[in-house]
Short mmCIF file of C-alpha atoms and ligand atoms in Angstrom, two decimals:
data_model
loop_
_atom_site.label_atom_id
_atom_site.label_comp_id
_atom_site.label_asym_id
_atom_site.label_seq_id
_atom_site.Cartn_x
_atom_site.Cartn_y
_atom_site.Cartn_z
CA UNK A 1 110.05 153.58 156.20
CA UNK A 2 109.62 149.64 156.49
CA UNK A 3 110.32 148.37 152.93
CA UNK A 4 110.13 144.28 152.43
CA UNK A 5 111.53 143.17 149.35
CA UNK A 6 109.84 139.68 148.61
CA UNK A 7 111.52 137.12 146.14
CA UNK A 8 114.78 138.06 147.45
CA UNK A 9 116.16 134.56 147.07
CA UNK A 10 116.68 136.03 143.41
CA UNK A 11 119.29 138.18 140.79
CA UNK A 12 118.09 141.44 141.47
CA UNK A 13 116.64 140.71 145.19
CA UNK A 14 119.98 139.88 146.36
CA UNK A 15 121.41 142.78 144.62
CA UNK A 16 118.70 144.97 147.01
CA UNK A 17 120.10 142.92 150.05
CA UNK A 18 124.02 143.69 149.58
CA UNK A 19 122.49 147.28 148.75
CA UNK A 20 120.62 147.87 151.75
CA UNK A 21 123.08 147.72 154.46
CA UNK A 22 124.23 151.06 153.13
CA UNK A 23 120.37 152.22 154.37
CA UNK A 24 120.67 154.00 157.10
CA UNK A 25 117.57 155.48 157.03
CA UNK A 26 115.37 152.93 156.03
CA UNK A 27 114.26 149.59 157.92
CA UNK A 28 114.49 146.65 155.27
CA UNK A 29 113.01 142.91 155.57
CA UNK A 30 113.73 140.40 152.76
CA UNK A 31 111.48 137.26 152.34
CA UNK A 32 112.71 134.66 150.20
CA UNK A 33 110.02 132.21 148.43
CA UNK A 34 110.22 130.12 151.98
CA UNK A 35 108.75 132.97 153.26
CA UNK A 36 106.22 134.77 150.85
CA UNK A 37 105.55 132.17 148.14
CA UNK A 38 103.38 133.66 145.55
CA UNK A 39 101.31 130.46 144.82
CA UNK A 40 100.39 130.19 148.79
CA UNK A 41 97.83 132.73 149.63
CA UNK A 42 97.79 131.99 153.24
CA UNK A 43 101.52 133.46 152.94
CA UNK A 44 100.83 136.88 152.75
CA UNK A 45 99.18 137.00 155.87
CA UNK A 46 102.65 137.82 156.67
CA UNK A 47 102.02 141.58 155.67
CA UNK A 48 99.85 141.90 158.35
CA UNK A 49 102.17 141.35 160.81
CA UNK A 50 105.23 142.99 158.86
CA UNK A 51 102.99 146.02 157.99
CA UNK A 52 105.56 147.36 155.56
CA UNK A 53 105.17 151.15 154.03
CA UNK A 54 106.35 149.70 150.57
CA UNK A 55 107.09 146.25 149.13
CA UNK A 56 109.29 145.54 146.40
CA UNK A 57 108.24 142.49 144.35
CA UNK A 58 111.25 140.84 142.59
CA UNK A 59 109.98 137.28 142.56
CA UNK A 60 108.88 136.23 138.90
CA UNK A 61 108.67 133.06 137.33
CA UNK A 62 111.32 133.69 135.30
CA UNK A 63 112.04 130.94 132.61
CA UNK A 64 111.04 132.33 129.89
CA UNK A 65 111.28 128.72 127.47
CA UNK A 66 109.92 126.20 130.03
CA UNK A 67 106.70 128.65 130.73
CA UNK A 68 105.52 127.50 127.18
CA UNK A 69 105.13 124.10 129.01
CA UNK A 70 104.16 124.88 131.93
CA UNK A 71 101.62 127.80 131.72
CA UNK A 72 99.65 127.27 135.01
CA UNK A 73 102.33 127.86 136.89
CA UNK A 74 103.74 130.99 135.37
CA UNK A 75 100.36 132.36 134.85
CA UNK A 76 99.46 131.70 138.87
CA UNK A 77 102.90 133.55 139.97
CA UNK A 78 103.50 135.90 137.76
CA UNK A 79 99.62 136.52 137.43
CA UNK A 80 97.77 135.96 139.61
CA UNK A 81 100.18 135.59 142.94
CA UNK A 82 101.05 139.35 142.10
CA UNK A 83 97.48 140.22 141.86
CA UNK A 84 96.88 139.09 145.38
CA UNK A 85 100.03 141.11 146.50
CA UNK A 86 98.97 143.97 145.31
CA UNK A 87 95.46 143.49 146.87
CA UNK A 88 97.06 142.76 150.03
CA UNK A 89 99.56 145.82 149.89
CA UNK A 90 96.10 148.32 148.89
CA UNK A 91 94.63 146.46 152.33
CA UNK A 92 97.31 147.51 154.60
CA UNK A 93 98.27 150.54 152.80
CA UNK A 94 101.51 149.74 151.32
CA UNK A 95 103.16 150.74 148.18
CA UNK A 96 104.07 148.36 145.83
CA UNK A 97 107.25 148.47 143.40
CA UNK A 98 106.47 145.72 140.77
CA UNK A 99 109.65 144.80 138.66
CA UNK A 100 107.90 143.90 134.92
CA UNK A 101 109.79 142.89 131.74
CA UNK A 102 110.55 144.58 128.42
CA UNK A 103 108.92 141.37 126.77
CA UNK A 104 105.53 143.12 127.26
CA UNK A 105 106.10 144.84 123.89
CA UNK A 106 107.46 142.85 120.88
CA UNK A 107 106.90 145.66 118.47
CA UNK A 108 108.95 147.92 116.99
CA UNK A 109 107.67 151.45 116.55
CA UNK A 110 110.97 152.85 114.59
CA UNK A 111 112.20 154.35 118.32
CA UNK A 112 112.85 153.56 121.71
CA UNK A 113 109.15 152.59 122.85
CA UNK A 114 107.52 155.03 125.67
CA UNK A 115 105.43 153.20 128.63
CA UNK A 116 102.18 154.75 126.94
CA UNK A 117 102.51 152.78 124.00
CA UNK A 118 100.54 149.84 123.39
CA UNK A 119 101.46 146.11 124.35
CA UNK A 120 101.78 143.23 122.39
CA UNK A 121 102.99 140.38 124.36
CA UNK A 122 103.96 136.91 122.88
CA UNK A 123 104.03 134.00 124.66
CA UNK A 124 103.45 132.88 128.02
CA UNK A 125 106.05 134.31 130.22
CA UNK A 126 105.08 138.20 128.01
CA UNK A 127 101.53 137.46 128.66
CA UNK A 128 101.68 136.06 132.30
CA UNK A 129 104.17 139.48 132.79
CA UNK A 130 101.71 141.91 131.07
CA UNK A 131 98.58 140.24 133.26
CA UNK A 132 100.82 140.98 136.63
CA UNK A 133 100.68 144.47 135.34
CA UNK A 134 97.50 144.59 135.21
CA UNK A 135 96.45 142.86 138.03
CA UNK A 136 99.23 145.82 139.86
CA UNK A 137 96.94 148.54 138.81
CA UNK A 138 93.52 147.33 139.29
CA UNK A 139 94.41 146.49 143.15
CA UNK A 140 96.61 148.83 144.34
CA UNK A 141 96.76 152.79 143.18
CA UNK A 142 99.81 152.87 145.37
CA UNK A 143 102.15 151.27 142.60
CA UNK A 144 105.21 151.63 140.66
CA UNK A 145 105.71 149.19 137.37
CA UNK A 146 108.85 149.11 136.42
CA UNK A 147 109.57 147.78 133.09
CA UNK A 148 113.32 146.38 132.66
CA UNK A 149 115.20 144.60 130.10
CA UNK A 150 118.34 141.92 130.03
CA UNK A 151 118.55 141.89 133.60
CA UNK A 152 122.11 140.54 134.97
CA UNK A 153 123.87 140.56 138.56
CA UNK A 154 126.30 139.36 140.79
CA UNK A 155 124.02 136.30 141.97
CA UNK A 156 122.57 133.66 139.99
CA UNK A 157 122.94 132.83 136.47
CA UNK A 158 123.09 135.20 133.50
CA UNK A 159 124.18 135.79 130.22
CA UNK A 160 127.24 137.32 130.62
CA UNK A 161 128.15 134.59 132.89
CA UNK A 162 127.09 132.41 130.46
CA UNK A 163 129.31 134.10 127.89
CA UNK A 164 132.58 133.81 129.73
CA UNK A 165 132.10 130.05 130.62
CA UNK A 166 131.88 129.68 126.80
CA UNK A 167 134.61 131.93 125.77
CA UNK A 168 136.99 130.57 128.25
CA UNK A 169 136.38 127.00 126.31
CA UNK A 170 134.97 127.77 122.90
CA UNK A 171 136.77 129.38 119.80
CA UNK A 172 133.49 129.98 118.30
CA UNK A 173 129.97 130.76 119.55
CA UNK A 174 126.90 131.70 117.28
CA UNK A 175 124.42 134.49 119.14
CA UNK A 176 121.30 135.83 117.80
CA UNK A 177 121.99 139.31 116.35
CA UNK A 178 118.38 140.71 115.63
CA UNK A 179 117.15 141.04 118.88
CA UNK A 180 117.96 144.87 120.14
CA UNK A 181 117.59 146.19 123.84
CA UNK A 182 119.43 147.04 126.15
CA UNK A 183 122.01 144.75 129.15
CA UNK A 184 121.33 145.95 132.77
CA UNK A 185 123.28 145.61 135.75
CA UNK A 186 121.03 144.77 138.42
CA UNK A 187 123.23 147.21 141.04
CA UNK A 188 121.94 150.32 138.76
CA UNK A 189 118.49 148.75 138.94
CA UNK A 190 118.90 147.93 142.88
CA UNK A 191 120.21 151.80 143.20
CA UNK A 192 117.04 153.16 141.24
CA UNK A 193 114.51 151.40 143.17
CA UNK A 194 116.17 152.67 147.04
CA UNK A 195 116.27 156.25 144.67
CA UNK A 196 112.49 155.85 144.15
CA UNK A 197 111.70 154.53 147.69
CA UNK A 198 113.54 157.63 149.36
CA UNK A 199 111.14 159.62 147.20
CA UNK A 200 108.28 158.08 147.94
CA UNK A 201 108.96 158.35 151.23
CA UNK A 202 109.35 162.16 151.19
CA UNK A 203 105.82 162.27 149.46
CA UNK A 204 103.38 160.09 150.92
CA UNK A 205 100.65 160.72 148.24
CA UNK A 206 100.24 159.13 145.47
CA UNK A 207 101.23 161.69 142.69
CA UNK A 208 104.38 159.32 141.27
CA UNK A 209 102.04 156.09 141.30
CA UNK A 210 102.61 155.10 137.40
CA UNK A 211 104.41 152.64 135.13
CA UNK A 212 108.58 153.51 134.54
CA UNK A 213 111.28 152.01 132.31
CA UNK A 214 114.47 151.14 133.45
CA UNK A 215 117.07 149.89 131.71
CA UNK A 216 120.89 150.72 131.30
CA UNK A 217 121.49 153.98 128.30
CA UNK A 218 122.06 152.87 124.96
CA UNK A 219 121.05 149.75 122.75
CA UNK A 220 122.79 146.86 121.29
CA UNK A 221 121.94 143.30 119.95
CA UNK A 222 123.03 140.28 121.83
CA UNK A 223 125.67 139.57 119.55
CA UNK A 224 126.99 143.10 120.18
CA UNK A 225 126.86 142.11 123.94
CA UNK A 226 128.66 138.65 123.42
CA UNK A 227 131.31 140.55 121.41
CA UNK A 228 132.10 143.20 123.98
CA UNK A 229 131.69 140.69 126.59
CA UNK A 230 135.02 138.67 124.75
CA UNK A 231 136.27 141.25 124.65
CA UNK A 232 136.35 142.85 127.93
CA UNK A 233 137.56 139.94 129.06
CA UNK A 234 140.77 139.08 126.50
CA UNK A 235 139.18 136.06 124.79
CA UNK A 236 139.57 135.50 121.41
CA UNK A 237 136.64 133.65 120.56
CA UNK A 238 134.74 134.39 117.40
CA UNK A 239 131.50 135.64 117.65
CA UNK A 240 129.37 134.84 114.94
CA UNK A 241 125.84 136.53 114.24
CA UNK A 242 122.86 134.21 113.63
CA UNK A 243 119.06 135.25 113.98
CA UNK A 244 116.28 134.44 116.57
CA UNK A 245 114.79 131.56 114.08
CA UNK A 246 118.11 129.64 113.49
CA UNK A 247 118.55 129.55 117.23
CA UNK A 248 114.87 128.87 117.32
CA UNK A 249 113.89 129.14 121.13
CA UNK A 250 110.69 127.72 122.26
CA UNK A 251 108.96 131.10 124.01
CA UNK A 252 109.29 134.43 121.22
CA UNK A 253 111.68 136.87 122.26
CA UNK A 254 110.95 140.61 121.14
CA UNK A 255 112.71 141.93 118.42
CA UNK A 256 113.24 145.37 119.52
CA UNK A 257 113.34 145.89 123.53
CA UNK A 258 115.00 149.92 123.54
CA UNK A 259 112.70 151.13 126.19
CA UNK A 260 112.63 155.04 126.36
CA UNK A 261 114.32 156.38 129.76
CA UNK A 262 112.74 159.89 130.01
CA UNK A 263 110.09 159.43 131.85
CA UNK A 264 111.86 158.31 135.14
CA UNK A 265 114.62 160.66 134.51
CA UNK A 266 111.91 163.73 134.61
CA UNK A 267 110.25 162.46 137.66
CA UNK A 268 112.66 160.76 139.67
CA UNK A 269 115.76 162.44 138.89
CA UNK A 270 117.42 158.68 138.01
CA UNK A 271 120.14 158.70 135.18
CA UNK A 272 120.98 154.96 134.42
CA UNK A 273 124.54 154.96 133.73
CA UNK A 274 125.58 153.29 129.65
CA UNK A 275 125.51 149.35 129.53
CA UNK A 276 129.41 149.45 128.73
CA UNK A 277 130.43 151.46 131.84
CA UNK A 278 127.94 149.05 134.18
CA UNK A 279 129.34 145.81 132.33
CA UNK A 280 132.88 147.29 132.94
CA UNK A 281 132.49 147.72 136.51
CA UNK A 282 129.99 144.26 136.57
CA UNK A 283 133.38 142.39 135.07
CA UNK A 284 136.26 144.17 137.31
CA UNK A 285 133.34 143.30 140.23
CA UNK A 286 133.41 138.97 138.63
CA UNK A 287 137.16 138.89 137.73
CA UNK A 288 138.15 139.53 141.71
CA UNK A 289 135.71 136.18 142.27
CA UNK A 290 136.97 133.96 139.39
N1 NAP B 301 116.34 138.37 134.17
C1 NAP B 301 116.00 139.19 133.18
O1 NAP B 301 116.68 139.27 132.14
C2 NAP B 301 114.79 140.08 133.31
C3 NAP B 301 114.50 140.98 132.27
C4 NAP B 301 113.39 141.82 132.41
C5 NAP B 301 112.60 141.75 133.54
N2 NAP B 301 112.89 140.85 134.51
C6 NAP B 301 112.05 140.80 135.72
O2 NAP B 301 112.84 141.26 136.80
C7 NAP B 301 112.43 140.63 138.00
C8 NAP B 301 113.65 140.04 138.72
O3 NAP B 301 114.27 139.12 137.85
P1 NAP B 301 115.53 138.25 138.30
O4 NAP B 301 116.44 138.15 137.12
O5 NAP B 301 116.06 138.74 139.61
O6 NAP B 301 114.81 136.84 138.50
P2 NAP B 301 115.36 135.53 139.20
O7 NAP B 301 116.81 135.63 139.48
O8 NAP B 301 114.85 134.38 138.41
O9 NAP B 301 114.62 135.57 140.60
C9 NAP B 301 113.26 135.36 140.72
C10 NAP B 301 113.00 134.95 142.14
O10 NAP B 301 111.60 134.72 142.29
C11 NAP B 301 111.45 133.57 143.07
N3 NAP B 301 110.17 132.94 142.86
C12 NAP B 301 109.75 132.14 141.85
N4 NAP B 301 108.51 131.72 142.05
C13 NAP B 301 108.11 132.27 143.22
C14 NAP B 301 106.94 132.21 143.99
N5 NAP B 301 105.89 131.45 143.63
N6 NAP B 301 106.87 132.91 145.14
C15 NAP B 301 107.92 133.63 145.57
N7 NAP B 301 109.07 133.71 144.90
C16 NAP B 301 109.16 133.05 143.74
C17 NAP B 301 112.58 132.65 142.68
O11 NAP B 301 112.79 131.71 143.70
P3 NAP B 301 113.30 130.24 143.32
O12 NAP B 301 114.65 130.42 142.76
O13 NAP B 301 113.27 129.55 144.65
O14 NAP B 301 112.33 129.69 142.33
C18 NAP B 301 113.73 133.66 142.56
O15 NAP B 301 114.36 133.83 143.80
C19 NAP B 301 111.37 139.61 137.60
O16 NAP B 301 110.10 140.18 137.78
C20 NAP B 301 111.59 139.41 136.11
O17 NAP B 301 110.40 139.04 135.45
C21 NAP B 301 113.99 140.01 134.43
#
């Protein structure tokens, strides 16, 4: 199989690069936005060319506050740029793996929320994420949305990187403490998505085509997360709780992201490991750096 993973410039692309060369069996190509920009249409002209068997699209406009601003722009790549990838991929026969976000929901049923269950996004970045979606299906019957939460990794910034520049200086740090979902270390997400590819490969219909979660087990509020995060690493810094409208961002965050993990354990056989075991390994993985 020829996979090309485009927006690899980012978190969980560059997880899929350090993953790959542990491939043997696949061919992999990795086009950063230099490459495959999803606001240039002439780009993906590329894919004709490349002919890939399955693209994985990791490139997102991903800041979540400054979308409220500037809404063409997040709308165009996370929108519209992925409709015309998908479009492309159904013209030269390629699947596409379509990383979406948890903030497609903000609802709370009173349990972890199944893919079937109805979307309410709030602002831009939700929206823009949910129409991407959309656009996914409509184009391309070979798909796979997956639907992941608190994404962090290795490359880039985070929040858990965020957390231990603060702790190291800070005796005290307020975090927002009604916002539930769950962290997820991009290498479980990077292992999930090769997991589905070598399926995919061994079935070349289109029988798994469909939206998944993925997200690390278990669910915890980002205070939780800051706490264990202090902890983990020996800082004594106190944690204090506050809630989403003291810290008052400007893009609405969803209230309860615990995204239900059955479905993709039934059909692909993935079991995403508990957040405190990844962020464990994620920390011993950062401590050998800093
Ligand atoms: N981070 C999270 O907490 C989180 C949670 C749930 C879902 N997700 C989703 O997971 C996916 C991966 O997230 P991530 O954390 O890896 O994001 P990330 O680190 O922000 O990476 C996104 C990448 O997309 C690239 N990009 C932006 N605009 C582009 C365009 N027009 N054409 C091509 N590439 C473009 C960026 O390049 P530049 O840096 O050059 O702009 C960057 O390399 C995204 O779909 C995101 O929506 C993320």
């Amino acid at each position: 199989m020829k996979i090309l993973v485009v927006g690899s410039g980012g978190q969980l692309g560059r997880e899929l690069k350090k993953l790959h060369t542990s491939d043997d069996a696949n061919s992999w190509m990795f086009a950063a936005r230099d490459q495959i920009d999803l606001q240039k249409a002439d780009d993906l002209r590329r894919l004709n060319e490349w002919k890939p068997d399955v693209v994985v699209n990791c490139a997102a406009y991903t800041q979540v506050d400054k979308a409220e601003e500037e809404v063409y722009a997040c709308w165009e790549i996370n929108a519209l740029g992925v409709g015309r990838l998908a479009k492309k991929c159904n013209e030269i026969g390629s699947w596409l793996i379509h990383v979406s976000s948890d903030y497609v929901y903000h609802h709370n049923p009173g349990r972890p929320i199944k893919e079937e269950d109805p979307l309410f996004p709030r602002g831009i970045y939700a929206a823009s994420k949910a129409g991407g979606e959309t656009l996914v299906r409509e184009f391309n019957p070979k798909h796979i949305v997956i639907r992941t939460s608190w994404l962090y990794g290795n490359e880039g910034p985070n929040f858990v990187k965020t957390m231990i520049k603060l702790g190291e200086t800070k005796s005290e740090l307020r975090v927002v403490a009604d916002q539930w979902g769950s962290p997820t270390y991009t290498y479980d997400l990077a292992k999930a998505i090769r997991k589905i590819i070598r399926t995919l490969a061994d079935s070349p219909n289109a029988e798994f085509a469909g939206t998944y979660h993925y997200a690390n087990e278990g669910v915890i509020n980002w205070h939780g997360f800051a706490r264990e995060i202090m902890q983990e690493m020996g800082y004594d810094t106190h944690v204090l709780p506050i809630t989403s409208a003291e810290y008052a961002a400007a893009a609405p965050r969803p209230g309860w992201s615990a995204l239900s993990l059955s479905k993709i354990k039934r059909v692909f056989d993935i079991f995403p490991p508990h957040w405190r075991i990844s962020l464990k390994s994620y920390l011993q993985e950062l401590k050998k750096t800093i």
